[in-house]
mmCIF file of C-alpha atoms in Angstrom:
data_model
loop_
_atom_site.group_PDB
_atom_site.id
_atom_site.type_symbol
_atom_site.label_atom_id
_atom_site.label_comp_id
_atom_site.label_asym_id
_atom_site.label_seq_id
_atom_site.Cartn_x
_atom_site.Cartn_y
_atom_site.Cartn_z
ATOM 1 C CA MET A 29 -0.062 0.039 -0.015
ATOM 2 C CA LEU A 30 1.257 3.577 -0.740
ATOM 3 C CA GLN A 31 1.375 6.298 1.650
ATOM 4 C CA VAL A 32 1.292 10.074 0.900
ATOM 5 C CA GLN A 33 2.710 12.306 3.761
ATOM 6 C CA ARG A 34 3.068 16.095 3.873
ATOM 7 C CA GLN A 35 6.472 17.364 4.436
ATOM 8 C CA GLY A 36 7.897 20.976 4.858
ATOM 9 C CA PRO A 37 7.132 23.863 2.604
ATOM 10 C CA ILE A 38 8.436 23.928 -0.885
ATOM 11 C CA ARG A 39 11.600 26.043 -0.539
ATOM 12 C CA ASN A 40 11.810 27.363 -3.913
ATOM 13 C CA ALA A 41 8.266 28.045 -4.585
ATOM 14 C CA PHE A 42 6.925 30.216 -7.453
ATOM 15 C CA GLY A 43 4.138 31.835 -5.867
ATOM 16 C CA ASN A 44 0.661 32.494 -7.576
ATOM 17 C CA MET A 45 0.421 31.031 -11.044
ATOM 18 C CA ASN A 46 -1.666 32.761 -13.724
ATOM 19 C CA GLN A 47 -4.460 30.758 -15.419
ATOM 20 C CA SER A 48 -2.307 29.767 -18.205
ATOM 21 C CA GLN A 49 0.417 28.419 -16.007
ATOM 22 C CA HIS A 50 -2.170 26.559 -13.759
ATOM 23 C CA SER A 51 -3.786 25.062 -16.985
ATOM 24 C CA ASP A 52 -0.468 23.838 -18.057
ATOM 25 C CA ALA A 53 0.567 22.501 -14.681
ATOM 26 C CA VAL A 54 -2.711 20.496 -14.591
ATOM 27 C CA ALA A 55 -2.094 19.284 -18.098
ATOM 28 C CA ASP A 56 1.360 17.984 -17.307
ATOM 29 C CA ILE A 57 0.299 16.347 -13.968
ATOM 30 C CA ASN A 58 -2.704 14.548 -15.720
ATOM 31 C CA SER A 59 -0.292 13.323 -18.473
ATOM 32 C CA LEU A 60 2.195 11.823 -16.094
ATOM 33 C CA ALA A 61 2.975 8.143 -16.173
ATOM 34 C CA ASP A 62 4.851 6.588 -13.190
ATOM 35 C CA THR A 63 7.116 4.631 -15.395
ATOM 36 C CA ALA A 64 8.492 7.838 -16.999
ATOM 37 C CA ILE A 65 9.866 9.081 -13.489
ATOM 38 C CA TRP A 66 12.401 6.055 -13.327
ATOM 39 C CA ARG A 67 14.276 7.085 -16.662
ATOM 40 C CA GLY A 68 16.491 9.325 -14.893
ATOM 41 C CA ALA A 69 17.068 12.966 -14.201
ATOM 42 C CA GLY A 70 15.799 15.413 -16.529
ATOM 43 C CA THR A 71 12.612 16.826 -18.003
ATOM 44 C CA ILE A 72 9.660 14.101 -18.306
ATOM 45 C CA MET A 73 6.797 16.281 -19.278
ATOM 46 C CA ASN A 74 6.475 19.678 -20.793
ATOM 47 C CA GLN A 75 3.377 21.440 -21.615
ATOM 48 C CA GLY A 76 3.432 25.261 -22.655
ATOM 49 C CA THR A 77 4.758 27.127 -19.570
ATOM 50 C CA VAL A 78 5.250 24.198 -17.168
ATOM 51 C CA ARG A 79 7.452 21.372 -17.010
ATOM 52 C CA ILE A 80 7.983 18.198 -14.776
ATOM 53 C CA ASP A 81 11.589 17.326 -13.933
ATOM 54 C CA VAL A 82 13.250 14.532 -12.089
ATOM 55 C CA GLN A 83 15.802 16.567 -10.311
ATOM 56 C CA GLY A 84 17.671 13.509 -9.024
ATOM 57 C CA TYR A 85 17.775 11.645 -5.624
ATOM 58 C CA THR A 86 17.909 12.804 -2.204
ATOM 59 C CA GLY A 87 20.537 11.679 0.418
ATOM 60 C CA ALA A 88 17.859 9.290 1.675
ATOM 61 C CA GLY A 89 17.361 7.682 -1.799
ATOM 62 C CA ASP A 90 14.161 9.274 -2.524
ATOM 63 C CA LEU A 91 13.540 10.425 -6.149
ATOM 64 C CA ASN A 92 12.798 14.343 -6.299
ATOM 65 C CA LEU A 93 10.114 15.184 -8.618
ATOM 66 C CA GLN A 94 9.120 18.843 -9.322
ATOM 67 C CA ALA A 95 6.651 20.754 -11.525
ATOM 68 C CA GLN A 96 8.499 24.003 -12.379
ATOM 69 C CA ILE A 97 7.619 27.218 -14.440
ATOM 70 C CA ASN A 98 9.532 27.407 -17.685
ATOM 71 C CA GLY A 99 11.805 30.494 -18.315
ATOM 72 C CA VAL A 100 11.931 31.565 -14.667
ATOM 73 C CA ASN A 101 15.241 32.180 -12.901
ATOM 74 C CA GLY A 102 15.142 31.621 -9.080
ATOM 75 C CA ASN A 103 11.826 30.303 -7.574
ATOM 76 C CA SER A 104 10.041 28.264 -10.303
ATOM 77 C CA THR A 105 8.569 25.224 -8.457
ATOM 78 C CA VAL A 106 4.870 24.877 -8.138
ATOM 79 C CA ALA A 107 4.733 21.259 -6.955
ATOM 80 C CA ALA A 108 7.302 18.930 -5.394
ATOM 81 C CA ILE A 109 7.199 15.344 -4.233
ATOM 82 C CA LEU A 110 9.630 12.909 -3.036
ATOM 83 C CA VAL A 111 9.265 9.235 -4.020
ATOM 84 C CA ALA A 112 10.556 6.233 -2.339
ATOM 85 C CA PRO A 113 12.222 3.630 -4.349
ATOM 86 C CA SER A 114 9.836 1.012 -3.390
ATOM 87 C CA VAL A 115 7.117 2.864 -5.280
ATOM 88 C CA GLY A 116 8.791 1.753 -8.660
ATOM 89 C CA GLN A 117 8.201 -1.910 -7.722
ATOM 90 C CA ALA A 118 4.921 -2.061 -9.684
ATOM 91 C CA ASN A 119 4.731 -5.281 -11.632
ATOM 92 C CA THR A 120 1.169 -5.391 -12.817
ATOM 93 C CA GLN A 121 -0.831 -2.919 -14.980
ATOM 94 C CA ALA A 122 -3.127 -2.255 -11.983
ATOM 95 C CA GLN A 123 -0.294 -1.652 -9.693
ATOM 96 C CA HIS A 124 1.140 0.986 -12.239
ATOM 97 C CA VAL A 125 -2.484 2.636 -12.423
ATOM 98 C CA TYR A 126 -2.496 2.712 -8.622
ATOM 99 C CA ALA A 127 0.964 4.177 -8.349
ATOM 100 C CA THR A 128 0.338 6.864 -10.948
ATOM 101 C CA ARG A 129 -2.803 8.123 -9.357
ATOM 102 C CA LYS A 130 -0.967 8.321 -6.037
ATOM 103 C CA LEU A 131 1.814 10.277 -7.623
ATOM 104 C CA LYS A 132 -0.637 12.531 -9.572
ATOM 105 C CA ASN A 133 -2.598 13.210 -6.237
ATOM 106 C CA ALA A 134 0.611 14.023 -4.199
ATOM 107 C CA LEU A 135 1.440 16.534 -6.953
ATOM 108 C CA PHE A 136 -1.794 18.176 -6.994
ATOM 109 C CA GLU A 137 -1.766 18.453 -3.307
ATOM 110 C CA SER A 138 1.522 20.079 -3.317
ATOM 111 C CA MET A 139 0.489 22.356 -6.149
ATOM 112 C CA ASN A 140 -2.678 23.580 -4.089
ATOM 113 C CA ASP A 141 -0.927 23.954 -0.618
ATOM 114 C CA GLY A 142 2.783 24.827 -1.482
ATOM 115 C CA TYR A 143 4.229 21.765 0.413
ATOM 116 C CA ILE A 144 6.362 18.812 -0.496
ATOM 117 C CA TYR A 145 4.615 15.420 -0.299
ATOM 118 C CA ARG A 146 6.369 12.152 0.017
ATOM 119 C CA VAL A 147 4.995 8.896 -1.628
ATOM 120 C CA SER A 148 6.223 5.690 0.071
ATOM 121 C CA GLY A 149 5.473 1.936 0.435
ATOM 122 C CA THR A 150 4.751 -0.505 -2.336
ATOM 123 C CA PRO A 151 2.008 -0.509 -5.050
ATOM 124 C CA VAL A 152 0.050 -3.575 -4.013
#
């Protein structure tokens, strides 16, 4: 079972998005597939004014996933989640669907309240 836990505030938060940025962020998050995040660091989604990047790994081994506004120097993050390695242990289509839903929900929560969320556990 996967757990989603609220962590601290996003450190490099963008602030208030305009309607276009918000729509692009929603489109990026809705298009996300859990298998895309395990490909390594870099941009995995890019819709208009917003992209989703794998920033790499934390010292604890969690994958750092962030939705950011394109073309902004400095504070650009609109959603951030940390993903435990065990989340990637999905073996069936149903487990991938479940993991993807949890990741998207965590990103939406982060976008709505400005906090980082951590997704952990195994997708059973």
